[in-house]
């Protein structure tokens, strides 16, 4: 693998509900996901995150794995319901203590902690009060952000506000396949604005409490028309607005993209109040980019959503059935660079990885050549984008240990480390050794490194 820039950060990413378990321990309150997983038929085989990878108890073992990998940085999320079980008010000290210990252990291992404040586990009492359909949730999010930065900003410099607000809106509130399970279709659009407002208010609160750098993470996907017909090109453009632009234009350009494909006229979303866009578009220090694959779109006449997704033929697929298209990542980074120009802050790939049907062999080792090939291809795509002038500063592989994959339960294994679902024991896979060697080689090649 050719050399990445010297200050490039090598990491892995996780999310609280997918790994922590201990769902009712030490004062943690219920989140929308605790509620959702209990609804029959929502999660494959009725799996829950009650235990997950048991990271809440095994965090020291996980930090030791990360230290052994030689990571520069670790992206994890903080469970809001551990900090404010009722969704507001004074913090739960046991919750704060957990992230305090984790932060100190990471720093002692030479790993930079990069917390995300919200990776989908909204406290249930906030959902009961309207969730992301309510403006008040944006203010509550800012108070929670302030609590966290007050506690950790002496040791944590880089903060991520939201993870993939598009998925919250689309899967959680429009289609009902994620928590909180609402099927509001286009009536879910206020959740776009209130999440963005939550980001903006949290940006202010974090900085006021001493945070050095604030970012947001979105998931992006190049929108490929299914054919060269004008209708399919229009469908792809409409999808591009919804997934790629609606959560980024307001932050980087201070305005919403044209939402006429969704029946929203010049006046914009009715929930936008004077001054909101100024709050939302305050500068950020980085943009988190999650990439898994492009999306192929065809026209769908007479439907509230003016597109339908189609499979992309001709590529290998992951266990999830997602096509493996590394060139989609360089295309995407190029698109962001072109679209936002000087307004694009430094980019961090905050998630990228693949699920595979990994199984231990009789000797106990886990061979996952498909994952190695996937990561190798996507890292080369990042290098292509850097060579083309995009300022990419880090890569966080998704994910360290196989974990709870939302609606799919434990069926999709994305980890560098295999999780035994009976014992919760961890076995590094072949991709773990590959990533470790890659990081060591990259570190050794850095200017000023003793090994050069
Ligand atoms: C999410 C992760 C998820 C991953 C794989 C991303 O959309 O942020 O929580 O596990 O994709 O599906």
Coordinates of C-alpha atoms and ligand atoms in Angstrom, one line a residue, residues 15 18 75 119-120 163-164 167 219 290 292 320 322 351 398 403-406 414, ligand 1:
X15 CA -21.5 2.8 18.4
X18 CA -24.3 -1.9 19.1
X75 CA -14.4 6.7 17.2
X119 CA -25.6 7.3 17.3
X120 CA -29.4 6.8 17.3
X163 CA -24.1 10.0 13.2
X164 CA -26.0 9.6 9.9
X167 CA -30.8 7.1 8.5
X219 CA -23.5 8.6 5.2
X290 CA -19.4 7.1 6.0
X292 CA -20.6 1.6 2.0
X320 CA -25.6 -7.9 3.4
X322 CA -24.3 -4.6 -0.8
X351 CA -17.0 4.4 8.7
X398 CA -16.2 -0.2 10.7
X403 CA -21.7 -6.4 16.9
X404 CA -25.5 -5.8 17.0
X405 CA -26.3 -4.8 13.5
X406 CA -29.7 -3.0 14.1
X414 CA -18.5 -6.4 10.3
Ligands
LIG1 C1 -24.1 2.9 10.8 C2 -23.6 1.7 11.7 C3 -23.9 0.4 11.0 C4 -23.2 0.4 9.7 C5 -23.4 -0.9 8.9 C6 -23.8 2.7 9.4 O1 -24.9 3.1 8.7 O2 -23.6 4.1 11.3 O3 -24.2 1.8 12.9 O4 -23.6 -0.7 11.8 O5 -23.6 1.4 8.9 O6 -24.7 -1.1 8.5

